Amino acid sequence: MNYTLHQLYVFLKVTQNKSITKAAVELHLTQPAVSIQLKNFQDQFEFPLTEVIGRKLYVTDFGKEIAIAAEKVLNEVEAINYKTLAYKGELSGRLKISIVSTGKYVMPYFLSDFLRRNPGVDLVLDVTNKKQVLESLENNEVDFSLVSVLPDSIQIDKVELLPNELYMMVNAEQVFEKEIYKVSILEELAVIYREEGSGTRYIMEKFIENNNLNVPKKVELTGNEAVKQAVLAGLGCSIMPLIGVKNELNNGSLQIVPVKGLPIKSNWNLIWLKGKKFSPVATAYLDFIQNEKEIIIDASFKWIKDRNRGTGNKELKS
């Protein structure tokens, strides 16, 4: 056998994603390149590692065993690299963070300088919905999580980063002339919802429930970007985080409809399990956040501070 570390890595990503296409995206390779590496690796074994039934890829039992071994080998190689950097006096290791999907407009700004200063640190950033973020945190699979709705079922510590404000958004072509509308306007419009498990959906549903509104769920989409595109296309309105629509508000393609009780306010929080034993990398990152967060906020999020935020600032709990 003469397989390479690169082939092990490609094979592992294919088994984790159960898809050549998804593995190619994650690896920043073309789909044919991944297929070739997978075939070259698989040809070295007497038994099949994967099989395709219909259009779906399955990992065989033998393939699962090889994937476990591949992960162990790659982890050992990674450990060698980290030890080499540590011997040179550089901070090295892996920083694992899970964030809710809207957090992609926030988290990169709180990571870029840290990663630039510490090139020996590898970042694993999982962008998903609130339910899966909290599951990964509770299972101790990540160092930190970024959420806008704090859990009440997990004991955590936190650092508050910046405000999260949600407004009613519609596309710019619709006409709304009143200075402020009653919340009942939501019963008259097509409201676009995020998927189950989303923190934004939870906040919106609590607002609708607290105001005793009857708003049918006719449109439900996965991800903030999908909701934003639907609103831009005129499919309806949605209650959306301000952080994700800055450009659309600036270029005039979206507008905020003033509604009594809005914006809904919470805060973006970096959270971690209470009592967690941090790695040196995680400890260094927490120190970085605590020392640098105000500088980052002033540099990248001053536009939020400058807005008229309305009244009320009760932090939502799940």
PDB file of C-alpha atoms in Angstrom:
ATOM      1  CA  MET A   1       0.000   0.000   0.000  1.00  0.00           C
ATOM      2  CA  ASN A   2       1.193   3.463  -0.852  1.00  0.00           C
ATOM      3  CA  TYR A   3      -1.524   5.885   0.222  1.00  0.00           C
ATOM      4  CA  THR A   4      -0.734   9.469   1.206  1.00  0.00           C
ATOM      5  CA  LEU A   5      -1.785  11.639   4.133  1.00  0.00           C
ATOM      6  CA  HIS A   6      -3.729  13.744   1.645  1.00  0.00           C
ATOM      7  CA  GLN A   7      -5.702  10.692   0.518  1.00  0.00           C
ATOM      8  CA  LEU A   8      -6.447   9.801   4.151  1.00  0.00           C
ATOM      9  CA  TYR A   9      -7.709  13.330   4.724  1.00  0.00           C
ATOM     10  CA  VAL A  10      -9.886  13.324   1.600  1.00  0.00           C
ATOM     11  CA  PHE A  11     -11.336   9.918   2.474  1.00  0.00           C
ATOM     12  CA  LEU A  12     -12.099  11.018   6.028  1.00  0.00           C
ATOM     13  CA  LYS A  13     -13.933  14.126   4.802  1.00  0.00           C
ATOM     14  CA  VAL A  14     -15.975  12.048   2.350  1.00  0.00           C
ATOM     15  CA  THR A  15     -17.018   9.656   5.122  1.00  0.00           C
ATOM     16  CA  GLN A  16     -17.864  12.502   7.480  1.00  0.00           C
ATOM     17  CA  ASN A  17     -20.002  14.287   4.890  1.00  0.00           C
ATOM     18  CA  LYS A  18     -21.279  11.117   3.165  1.00  0.00           C
ATOM     19  CA  SER A  19     -20.992  13.144  -0.001  1.00  0.00           C
ATOM     20  CA  ILE A  20     -18.222  13.832  -2.490  1.00  0.00           C
ATOM     21  CA  THR A  21     -19.760  17.184  -3.354  1.00  0.00           C
ATOM     22  CA  LYS A  22     -19.906  18.375   0.262  1.00  0.00           C
ATOM     23  CA  ALA A  23     -16.402  17.076   0.943  1.00  0.00           C
ATOM     24  CA  ALA A  24     -15.121  18.986  -2.091  1.00  0.00           C
ATOM     25  CA  VAL A  25     -16.633  22.225  -0.767  1.00  0.00           C
ATOM     26  CA  GLU A  26     -15.108  21.691   2.674  1.00  0.00           C
ATOM     27  CA  LEU A  27     -11.718  20.808   1.189  1.00  0.00           C
ATOM     28  CA  HIS A  28     -11.799  23.689  -1.322  1.00  0.00           C
ATOM     29  CA  LEU A  29     -11.255  21.183  -4.147  1.00  0.00           C
ATOM     30  CA  THR A  30     -13.184  20.370  -7.281  1.00  0.00           C
ATOM     31  CA  GLN A  31     -15.546  17.406  -7.206  1.00  0.00           C
ATOM     32  CA  PRO A  32     -13.487  15.492  -9.843  1.00  0.00           C
ATOM     33  CA  ALA A  33     -10.311  16.024  -7.790  1.00  0.00           C
ATOM     34  CA  VAL A  34     -11.969  14.494  -4.714  1.00  0.00           C
ATOM     35  CA  SER A  35     -13.352  11.603  -6.784  1.00  0.00           C
ATOM     36  CA  ILE A  36      -9.893  10.830  -8.184  1.00  0.00           C
ATOM     37  CA  GLN A  37      -8.254  10.871  -4.741  1.00  0.00           C
ATOM     38  CA  LEU A  38     -11.029   8.684  -3.333  1.00  0.00           C
ATOM     39  CA  LYS A  39     -10.645   6.159  -6.181  1.00  0.00           C
ATOM     40  CA  ASN A  40      -6.847   6.079  -5.843  1.00  0.00           C
ATOM     41  CA  PHE A  41      -7.184   5.431  -2.129  1.00  0.00           C
ATOM     42  CA  GLN A  42      -9.947   2.838  -2.512  1.00  0.00           C
ATOM     43  CA  ASP A  43      -8.050   0.907  -5.212  1.00  0.00           C
ATOM     44  CA  GLN A  44      -5.438  -0.026  -2.613  1.00  0.00           C
ATOM     45  CA  PHE A  45      -7.908  -2.141  -0.622  1.00  0.00           C
ATOM     46  CA  GLU A  46      -9.374  -5.528  -1.381  1.00  0.00           C
ATOM     47  CA  PHE A  47     -12.754  -4.573   0.036  1.00  0.00           C
ATOM     48  CA  PRO A  48     -14.901  -1.563  -0.935  1.00  0.00           C
ATOM     49  CA  LEU A  49     -14.797   1.449   1.370  1.00  0.00           C
ATOM     50  CA  THR A  50     -17.861   3.189  -0.044  1.00  0.00           C
ATOM     51  CA  GLU A  51     -20.722   2.339  -2.355  1.00  0.00           C
ATOM     52  CA  VAL A  52     -23.216   4.436  -4.269  1.00  0.00           C
ATOM     53  CA  ILE A  53     -26.853   3.320  -4.309  1.00  0.00           C
ATOM     54  CA  GLY A  54     -29.054   5.486  -6.456  1.00  0.00           C
ATOM     55  CA  ARG A  55     -27.369   8.859  -6.054  1.00  0.00           C
ATOM     56  CA  LYS A  56     -26.486   8.424  -2.390  1.00  0.00           C
ATOM     57  CA  LEU A  57     -23.041   7.523  -1.062  1.00  0.00           C
ATOM     58  CA  TYR A  58     -22.792   4.980   1.744  1.00  0.00           C
ATOM     59  CA  VAL A  59     -19.735   4.038   3.798  1.00  0.00           C
ATOM     60  CA  THR A  60     -19.287   0.286   4.170  1.00  0.00           C
ATOM     61  CA  ASP A  61     -18.553  -1.330   7.525  1.00  0.00           C
ATOM     62  CA  PHE A  62     -14.972  -1.840   6.395  1.00  0.00           C
ATOM     63  CA  GLY A  63     -14.822   1.782   5.261  1.00  0.00           C
ATOM     64  CA  LYS A  64     -16.008   2.943   8.681  1.00  0.00           C
ATOM     65  CA  GLU A  65     -13.157   1.053  10.340  1.00  0.00           C
ATOM     66  CA  ILE A  66     -10.634   2.575   7.931  1.00  0.00           C
ATOM     67  CA  ALA A  67     -12.110   6.044   8.599  1.00  0.00           C
ATOM     68  CA  ILE A  68     -11.580   5.605  12.356  1.00  0.00           C
ATOM     69  CA  ALA A  69      -7.973   4.550  11.759  1.00  0.00           C
ATOM     70  CA  ALA A  70      -7.447   7.448   9.315  1.00  0.00           C
ATOM     71  CA  GLU A  71      -8.680   9.943  11.900  1.00  0.00           C
ATOM     72  CA  LYS A  72      -6.285   8.577  14.506  1.00  0.00           C
ATOM     73  CA  VAL A  73      -3.358   8.824  12.078  1.00  0.00           C
ATOM     74  CA  LEU A  74      -4.224  12.383  11.083  1.00  0.00           C
ATOM     75  CA  ASN A  75      -4.658  13.414  14.725  1.00  0.00           C
ATOM     76  CA  GLU A  76      -1.200  12.071  15.506  1.00  0.00           C
ATOM     77  CA  VAL A  77       0.289  13.960  12.563  1.00  0.00           C
ATOM     78  CA  GLU A  78      -1.452  17.107  13.756  1.00  0.00           C
ATOM     79  CA  ALA A  79      -0.075  16.554  17.266  1.00  0.00           C
ATOM     80  CA  ILE A  80       3.451  16.345  15.835  1.00  0.00           C
ATOM     81  CA  ASN A  81       2.949  19.675  14.069  1.00  0.00           C
ATOM     82  CA  TYR A  82       1.616  21.325  17.234  1.00  0.00           C
ATOM     83  CA  LYS A  83       4.469  19.955  19.356  1.00  0.00           C
ATOM     84  CA  THR A  84       6.983  21.323  16.873  1.00  0.00           C
ATOM     85  CA  LEU A  85       5.459  24.785  17.099  1.00  0.00           C
ATOM     86  CA  ALA A  86       5.228  24.580  20.900  1.00  0.00           C
ATOM     87  CA  TYR A  87       8.918  23.660  21.053  1.00  0.00           C
ATOM     88  CA  LYS A  88       9.625  26.855  19.105  1.00  0.00           C
ATOM     89  CA  GLY A  89       7.661  28.815  21.716  1.00  0.00           C
ATOM     90  CA  GLU A  90       4.626  29.499  19.491  1.00  0.00           C
ATOM     91  CA  LEU A  91       1.016  29.091  20.584  1.00  0.00           C
ATOM     92  CA  SER A  92      -0.339  26.083  18.715  1.00  0.00           C
ATOM     93  CA  GLY A  93      -3.366  23.836  18.720  1.00  0.00           C
ATOM     94  CA  ARG A  94      -6.971  23.792  17.628  1.00  0.00           C
ATOM     95  CA  LEU A  95      -9.669  26.296  18.550  1.00  0.00           C
ATOM     96  CA  LYS A  96     -13.190  24.865  18.157  1.00  0.00           C
ATOM     97  CA  ILE A  97     -16.179  27.191  18.072  1.00  0.00           C
ATOM     98  CA  SER A  98     -19.813  26.606  17.114  1.00  0.00           C
ATOM     99  CA  ILE A  99     -21.979  29.562  16.146  1.00  0.00           C
ATOM    100  CA  VAL A 100     -25.588  30.131  15.147  1.00  0.00           C
ATOM    101  CA  SER A 101     -25.982  30.943  11.470  1.00  0.00           C
ATOM    102  CA  THR A 102     -26.521  34.680  11.944  1.00  0.00           C
ATOM    103  CA  GLY A 103     -23.343  34.697  14.014  1.00  0.00           C
ATOM    104  CA  LYS A 104     -21.334  34.537  10.791  1.00  0.00           C
ATOM    105  CA  TYR A 105     -21.843  38.310  10.592  1.00  0.00           C
ATOM    106  CA  VAL A 106     -20.254  38.674  14.047  1.00  0.00           C
ATOM    107  CA  MET A 107     -17.695  35.991  14.843  1.00  0.00           C
ATOM    108  CA  PRO A 108     -15.100  36.561  12.079  1.00  0.00           C
ATOM    109  CA  TYR A 109     -14.379  40.045  13.437  1.00  0.00           C
ATOM    110  CA  PHE A 110     -13.592  38.553  16.856  1.00  0.00           C
ATOM    111  CA  LEU A 111     -11.252  35.953  15.328  1.00  0.00           C
ATOM    112  CA  SER A 112      -9.191  37.617  12.599  1.00  0.00           C
ATOM    113  CA  ASP A 113      -6.619  39.421  14.763  1.00  0.00           C
ATOM    114  CA  PHE A 114      -6.199  36.446  17.102  1.00  0.00           C
ATOM    115  CA  LEU A 115      -5.501  34.078  14.206  1.00  0.00           C
ATOM    116  CA  ARG A 116      -3.183  36.582  12.536  1.00  0.00           C
ATOM    117  CA  ARG A 117      -1.138  36.895  15.727  1.00  0.00           C
ATOM    118  CA  ASN A 118      -1.065  33.133  16.281  1.00  0.00           C
ATOM    119  CA  PRO A 119      -0.455  31.367  12.953  1.00  0.00           C
ATOM    120  CA  GLY A 120       0.055  28.038  14.757  1.00  0.00           C
ATOM    121  CA  VAL A 121      -3.623  27.950  15.776  1.00  0.00           C
ATOM    122  CA  ASP A 122      -6.061  26.023  13.590  1.00  0.00           C
ATOM    123  CA  LEU A 123      -9.688  27.143  13.670  1.00  0.00           C
ATOM    124  CA  VAL A 124     -12.653  24.768  13.439  1.00  0.00           C
ATOM    125  CA  LEU A 125     -15.767  26.917  13.061  1.00  0.00           C
ATOM    126  CA  ASP A 126     -19.138  25.166  12.832  1.00  0.00           C
ATOM    127  CA  VAL A 127     -21.975  27.381  11.575  1.00  0.00           C
ATOM    128  CA  THR A 128     -25.385  25.837  12.263  1.00  0.00           C
ATOM    129  CA  ASN A 129     -28.640  26.546  14.097  1.00  0.00           C
ATOM    130  CA  LYS A 130     -29.152  27.181  17.801  1.00  0.00           C
ATOM    131  CA  LYS A 131     -30.251  23.636  18.632  1.00  0.00           C
ATOM    132  CA  GLN A 132     -27.128  22.027  17.175  1.00  0.00           C
ATOM    133  CA  VAL A 133     -24.852  24.716  18.619  1.00  0.00           C
ATOM    134  CA  LEU A 134     -26.094  23.971  22.123  1.00  0.00           C
ATOM    135  CA  GLU A 135     -25.824  20.222  21.557  1.00  0.00           C
ATOM    136  CA  SER A 136     -22.163  20.540  20.565  1.00  0.00           C
ATOM    137  CA  LEU A 137     -21.536  22.737  23.615  1.00  0.00           C
ATOM    138  CA  GLU A 138     -23.322  20.396  26.020  1.00  0.00           C
ATOM    139  CA  ASN A 139     -21.409  17.412  24.600  1.00  0.00           C
ATOM    140  CA  ASN A 140     -18.147  19.300  25.203  1.00  0.00           C
ATOM    141  CA  GLU A 141     -17.263  19.077  21.504  1.00  0.00           C
ATOM    142  CA  VAL A 142     -16.288  22.757  21.250  1.00  0.00           C
ATOM    143  CA  ASP A 143     -14.396  25.309  23.306  1.00  0.00           C
ATOM    144  CA  PHE A 144     -16.894  28.139  22.832  1.00  0.00           C
ATOM    145  CA  SER A 145     -20.258  28.881  21.257  1.00  0.00           C
ATOM    146  CA  LEU A 146     -21.738  32.124  19.999  1.00  0.00           C
ATOM    147  CA  VAL A 147     -25.465  32.603  20.662  1.00  0.00           C
ATOM    148  CA  SER A 148     -27.958  35.424  20.980  1.00  0.00           C
ATOM    149  CA  VAL A 149     -30.375  33.425  23.152  1.00  0.00           C
ATOM    150  CA  LEU A 150     -28.858  32.083  26.348  1.00  0.00           C
ATOM    151  CA  PRO A 151     -29.701  28.489  27.331  1.00  0.00           C
ATOM    152  CA  ASP A 152     -31.278  27.777  30.692  1.00  0.00           C
ATOM    153  CA  SER A 153     -30.667  24.003  30.565  1.00  0.00           C
ATOM    154  CA  ILE A 154     -26.850  24.213  30.546  1.00  0.00           C
ATOM    155  CA  GLN A 155     -24.602  25.767  33.158  1.00  0.00           C
ATOM    156  CA  ILE A 156     -22.416  28.262  31.341  1.00  0.00           C
ATOM    157  CA  ASP A 157     -20.103  31.214  31.720  1.00  0.00           C
ATOM    158  CA  LYS A 158     -20.147  33.993  29.152  1.00  0.00           C
ATOM    159  CA  VAL A 159     -18.653  37.139  27.738  1.00  0.00           C
ATOM    160  CA  GLU A 160     -21.170  39.599  26.334  1.00  0.00           C
ATOM    161  CA  LEU A 161     -19.990  40.918  22.976  1.00  0.00           C
ATOM    162  CA  LEU A 162     -22.525  43.292  21.420  1.00  0.00           C
ATOM    163  CA  PRO A 163     -26.269  43.958  21.082  1.00  0.00           C
ATOM    164  CA  ASN A 164     -28.484  41.896  18.790  1.00  0.00           C
ATOM    165  CA  GLU A 165     -31.546  43.765  17.513  1.00  0.00           C
ATOM    166  CA  LEU A 166     -34.344  42.306  15.407  1.00  0.00           C
ATOM    167  CA  TYR A 167     -36.619  44.455  13.236  1.00  0.00           C
ATOM    168  CA  MET A 168     -39.451  43.791  10.828  1.00  0.00           C
ATOM    169  CA  MET A 169     -37.986  43.876   7.327  1.00  0.00           C
ATOM    170  CA  VAL A 170     -39.641  44.132   3.908  1.00  0.00           C
ATOM    171  CA  ASN A 171     -38.302  44.861   0.449  1.00  0.00           C
ATOM    172  CA  ALA A 172     -37.964  48.481  -0.619  1.00  0.00           C
ATOM    173  CA  GLU A 173     -40.772  48.367  -3.202  1.00  0.00           C
ATOM    174  CA  GLN A 174     -43.548  48.019  -0.620  1.00  0.00           C
ATOM    175  CA  VAL A 175     -45.089  51.200   0.733  1.00  0.00           C
ATOM    176  CA  PHE A 176     -45.488  51.741   4.482  1.00  0.00           C
ATOM    177  CA  GLU A 177     -46.349  55.343   5.320  1.00  0.00           C
ATOM    178  CA  LYS A 178     -47.307  55.300   9.011  1.00  0.00           C
ATOM    179  CA  GLU A 179     -44.804  56.450  11.604  1.00  0.00           C
ATOM    180  CA  ILE A 180     -45.443  53.273  13.582  1.00  0.00           C
ATOM    181  CA  TYR A 181     -47.712  50.245  13.106  1.00  0.00           C
ATOM    182  CA  LYS A 182     -49.516  48.049  15.607  1.00  0.00           C
ATOM    183  CA  VAL A 183     -48.154  44.540  16.015  1.00  0.00           C
ATOM    184  CA  SER A 184     -51.344  43.234  14.409  1.00  0.00           C
ATOM    185  CA  ILE A 185     -49.839  44.185  11.036  1.00  0.00           C
ATOM    186  CA  LEU A 186     -48.039  40.830  11.190  1.00  0.00           C
ATOM    187  CA  GLU A 187     -51.437  39.116  10.862  1.00  0.00           C
ATOM    188  CA  GLU A 188     -52.020  40.924   7.564  1.00  0.00           C
ATOM    189  CA  LEU A 189     -48.725  40.062   5.869  1.00  0.00           C
ATOM    190  CA  ALA A 190     -47.011  36.905   4.682  1.00  0.00           C
ATOM    191  CA  VAL A 191     -44.438  36.253   7.406  1.00  0.00           C
ATOM    192  CA  ILE A 192     -41.333  34.247   6.531  1.00  0.00           C
ATOM    193  CA  TYR A 193     -40.001  31.984   9.290  1.00  0.00           C
ATOM    194  CA  ARG A 194     -36.604  30.454   9.945  1.00  0.00           C
ATOM    195  CA  GLU A 195     -36.359  26.679  10.435  1.00  0.00           C
ATOM    196  CA  GLU A 196     -37.109  24.845  13.709  1.00  0.00           C
ATOM    197  CA  GLY A 197     -34.164  25.058  16.087  1.00  0.00           C
ATOM    198  CA  SER A 198     -33.176  28.573  14.986  1.00  0.00           C
ATOM    199  CA  GLY A 199     -32.594  31.186  17.676  1.00  0.00           C
ATOM    200  CA  THR A 200     -34.055  33.894  15.432  1.00  0.00           C
ATOM    201  CA  ARG A 201     -37.207  31.823  14.985  1.00  0.00           C
ATOM    202  CA  TYR A 202     -37.441  31.301  18.744  1.00  0.00           C
ATOM    203  CA  ILE A 203     -37.218  35.049  19.372  1.00  0.00           C
ATOM    204  CA  MET A 204     -39.809  35.798  16.670  1.00  0.00           C
ATOM    205  CA  GLU A 205     -42.231  33.132  17.915  1.00  0.00           C
ATOM    206  CA  LYS A 206     -41.958  34.424  21.502  1.00  0.00           C
ATOM    207  CA  PHE A 207     -42.775  37.932  20.249  1.00  0.00           C
ATOM    208  CA  ILE A 208     -45.807  36.657  18.316  1.00  0.00           C
ATOM    209  CA  GLU A 209     -46.961  34.538  21.257  1.00  0.00           C
ATOM    210  CA  ASN A 210     -46.547  37.366  23.796  1.00  0.00           C
ATOM    211  CA  ASN A 211     -48.692  39.615  21.605  1.00  0.00           C
ATOM    212  CA  ASN A 212     -51.411  36.965  21.065  1.00  0.00           C
ATOM    213  CA  LEU A 213     -51.085  37.156  17.308  1.00  0.00           C
ATOM    214  CA  ASN A 214     -52.430  34.633  14.821  1.00  0.00           C
ATOM    215  CA  VAL A 215     -49.669  34.395  12.229  1.00  0.00           C
ATOM    216  CA  PRO A 216     -49.729  31.264  10.033  1.00  0.00           C
ATOM    217  CA  LYS A 217     -46.435  29.613   9.072  1.00  0.00           C
ATOM    218  CA  LYS A 218     -46.885  29.623   5.298  1.00  0.00           C
ATOM    219  CA  VAL A 219     -43.216  30.090   4.412  1.00  0.00           C
ATOM    220  CA  GLU A 220     -40.340  28.443   6.302  1.00  0.00           C
ATOM    221  CA  LEU A 221     -36.739  28.626   5.097  1.00  0.00           C
ATOM    222  CA  THR A 222     -33.406  27.339   6.371  1.00  0.00           C
ATOM    223  CA  GLY A 223     -30.835  30.016   7.154  1.00  0.00           C
ATOM    224  CA  ASN A 224     -30.831  33.775   7.469  1.00  0.00           C
ATOM    225  CA  GLU A 225     -29.529  34.257   3.920  1.00  0.00           C
ATOM    226  CA  ALA A 226     -32.446  32.286   2.456  1.00  0.00           C
ATOM    227  CA  VAL A 227     -34.924  34.364   4.452  1.00  0.00           C
ATOM    228  CA  LYS A 228     -33.218  37.584   3.371  1.00  0.00           C
ATOM    229  CA  GLN A 229     -33.360  36.616  -0.308  1.00  0.00           C
ATOM    230  CA  ALA A 230     -37.050  35.734   0.017  1.00  0.00           C
ATOM    231  CA  VAL A 231     -37.802  39.114   1.602  1.00  0.00           C
ATOM    232  CA  LEU A 232     -35.781  40.879  -1.107  1.00  0.00           C
ATOM    233  CA  ALA A 233     -37.820  39.020  -3.738  1.00  0.00           C
ATOM    234  CA  GLY A 234     -41.072  40.240  -2.183  1.00  0.00           C
ATOM    235  CA  LEU A 235     -42.317  36.882  -0.879  1.00  0.00           C
ATOM    236  CA  GLY A 236     -43.166  38.437   2.470  1.00  0.00           C
ATOM    237  CA  CYS A 237     -41.759  40.094   5.566  1.00  0.00           C
ATOM    238  CA  SER A 238     -39.708  38.733   8.419  1.00  0.00           C
ATOM    239  CA  ILE A 239     -38.355  39.766  11.796  1.00  0.00           C
ATOM    240  CA  MET A 240     -34.626  39.722  11.156  1.00  0.00           C
ATOM    241  CA  PRO A 241     -31.388  40.560  12.975  1.00  0.00           C
ATOM    242  CA  LEU A 242     -30.058  43.991  12.070  1.00  0.00           C
ATOM    243  CA  ILE A 243     -26.514  42.596  11.952  1.00  0.00           C
ATOM    244  CA  GLY A 244     -27.295  40.563   8.831  1.00  0.00           C
ATOM    245  CA  VAL A 245     -28.874  43.270   6.659  1.00  0.00           C
ATOM    246  CA  LYS A 246     -26.478  46.206   6.949  1.00  0.00           C
ATOM    247  CA  ASN A 247     -25.597  46.253   3.246  1.00  0.00           C
ATOM    248  CA  GLU A 248     -29.208  45.850   2.107  1.00  0.00           C
ATOM    249  CA  LEU A 249     -30.330  48.760   4.293  1.00  0.00           C
ATOM    250  CA  ASN A 250     -27.456  50.899   3.036  1.00  0.00           C
ATOM    251  CA  ASN A 251     -28.189  50.209  -0.626  1.00  0.00           C
ATOM    252  CA  GLY A 252     -31.933  50.667  -0.171  1.00  0.00           C
ATOM    253  CA  SER A 253     -33.066  47.180  -1.192  1.00  0.00           C
ATOM    254  CA  LEU A 254     -34.586  46.466   2.249  1.00  0.00           C
ATOM    255  CA  GLN A 255     -36.484  48.718   4.621  1.00  0.00           C
ATOM    256  CA  ILE A 256     -37.398  48.551   8.286  1.00  0.00           C
ATOM    257  CA  VAL A 257     -41.112  48.814   9.057  1.00  0.00           C
ATOM    258  CA  PRO A 258     -41.627  50.566  12.411  1.00  0.00           C
ATOM    259  CA  VAL A 259     -43.746  48.285  14.595  1.00  0.00           C
ATOM    260  CA  LYS A 260     -44.752  48.796  18.208  1.00  0.00           C
ATOM    261  CA  GLY A 261     -42.646  46.554  20.456  1.00  0.00           C
ATOM    262  CA  LEU A 262     -39.802  46.293  17.959  1.00  0.00           C
ATOM    263  CA  PRO A 263     -36.876  46.017  17.846  1.00  0.00           C
ATOM    264  CA  ILE A 264     -36.565  42.887  19.940  1.00  0.00           C
ATOM    265  CA  LYS A 265     -33.287  43.123  21.825  1.00  0.00           C
ATOM    266  CA  SER A 266     -30.910  40.486  23.095  1.00  0.00           C
ATOM    267  CA  ASN A 267     -27.117  40.235  23.130  1.00  0.00           C
ATOM    268  CA  TRP A 268     -24.483  38.254  21.286  1.00  0.00           C
ATOM    269  CA  ASN A 269     -22.678  36.167  23.883  1.00  0.00           C
ATOM    270  CA  LEU A 270     -19.598  33.975  23.685  1.00  0.00           C
ATOM    271  CA  ILE A 271     -20.415  31.105  26.044  1.00  0.00           C
ATOM    272  CA  TRP A 272     -18.657  28.016  27.402  1.00  0.00           C
ATOM    273  CA  LEU A 273     -19.416  25.224  29.847  1.00  0.00           C
ATOM    274  CA  LYS A 274     -19.064  26.258  33.471  1.00  0.00           C
ATOM    275  CA  GLY A 275     -15.980  24.613  34.947  1.00  0.00           C
ATOM    276  CA  LYS A 276     -14.519  23.708  31.552  1.00  0.00           C
ATOM    277  CA  LYS A 277     -10.783  23.008  31.547  1.00  0.00           C
ATOM    278  CA  PHE A 278      -9.420  25.084  28.695  1.00  0.00           C
ATOM    279  CA  SER A 279      -6.552  24.155  26.428  1.00  0.00           C
ATOM    280  CA  PRO A 280      -3.740  26.739  26.187  1.00  0.00           C
ATOM    281  CA  VAL A 281      -5.249  27.939  22.887  1.00  0.00           C
ATOM    282  CA  ALA A 282      -8.729  28.374  24.371  1.00  0.00           C
ATOM    283  CA  THR A 283      -7.268  30.181  27.407  1.00  0.00           C
ATOM    284  CA  ALA A 284      -5.333  32.527  25.123  1.00  0.00           C
ATOM    285  CA  TYR A 285      -8.432  33.208  23.027  1.00  0.00           C
ATOM    286  CA  LEU A 286     -10.571  34.043  26.062  1.00  0.00           C
ATOM    287  CA  ASP A 287      -7.878  36.452  27.277  1.00  0.00           C
ATOM    288  CA  PHE A 288      -7.807  38.004  23.811  1.00  0.00           C
ATOM    289  CA  ILE A 289     -11.591  38.527  23.784  1.00  0.00           C
ATOM    290  CA  GLN A 290     -11.677  40.019  27.254  1.00  0.00           C
ATOM    291  CA  ASN A 291      -8.833  42.433  26.442  1.00  0.00           C
ATOM    292  CA  GLU A 292      -9.697  43.331  22.850  1.00  0.00           C
ATOM    293  CA  LYS A 293     -13.480  43.166  22.495  1.00  0.00           C
ATOM    294  CA  GLU A 294     -14.107  46.911  22.946  1.00  0.00           C
ATOM    295  CA  ILE A 295     -11.446  47.737  20.346  1.00  0.00           C
ATOM    296  CA  ILE A 296     -13.060  45.272  17.904  1.00  0.00           C
ATOM    297  CA  ILE A 297     -16.541  46.645  18.551  1.00  0.00           C
ATOM    298  CA  ASP A 298     -15.424  50.237  18.008  1.00  0.00           C
ATOM    299  CA  ALA A 299     -13.616  49.285  14.798  1.00  0.00           C
ATOM    300  CA  SER A 300     -16.259  47.042  13.216  1.00  0.00           C
ATOM    301  CA  PHE A 301     -19.634  47.597  14.895  1.00  0.00           C
ATOM    302  CA  LYS A 302     -19.783  51.291  15.708  1.00  0.00           C
ATOM    303  CA  TRP A 303     -22.666  51.593  13.226  1.00  0.00           C
ATOM    304  CA  ILE A 304     -24.855  49.561  15.599  1.00  0.00           C
ATOM    305  CA  LYS A 305     -24.085  51.866  18.511  1.00  0.00           C
ATOM    306  CA  ASP A 306     -24.904  54.877  16.349  1.00  0.00           C
ATOM    307  CA  ARG A 307     -28.421  53.704  15.484  1.00  0.00           C
ATOM    308  CA  ASN A 308     -31.471  54.792  17.394  1.00  0.00           C
ATOM    309  CA  ARG A 309     -32.114  51.592  19.317  1.00  0.00           C
ATOM    310  CA  GLY A 310     -35.601  52.313  20.642  1.00  0.00           C
ATOM    311  CA  THR A 311     -36.572  51.219  24.149  1.00  0.00           C
ATOM    312  CA  GLY A 312     -36.243  48.091  26.239  1.00  0.00           C
ATOM    313  CA  ASN A 313     -33.328  45.734  26.512  1.00  0.00           C
ATOM    314  CA  LYS A 314     -34.556  42.579  28.206  1.00  0.00           C
ATOM    315  CA  GLU A 315     -32.280  39.640  27.444  1.00  0.00           C
ATOM    316  CA  LEU A 316     -34.198  36.654  26.132  1.00  0.00           C
ATOM    317  CA  LYS A 317     -33.838  33.240  27.741  1.00  0.00           C
ATOM    318  CA  SER A 318     -34.716  29.875  26.181  1.00  0.00           C
TER     319      SER A 318
END
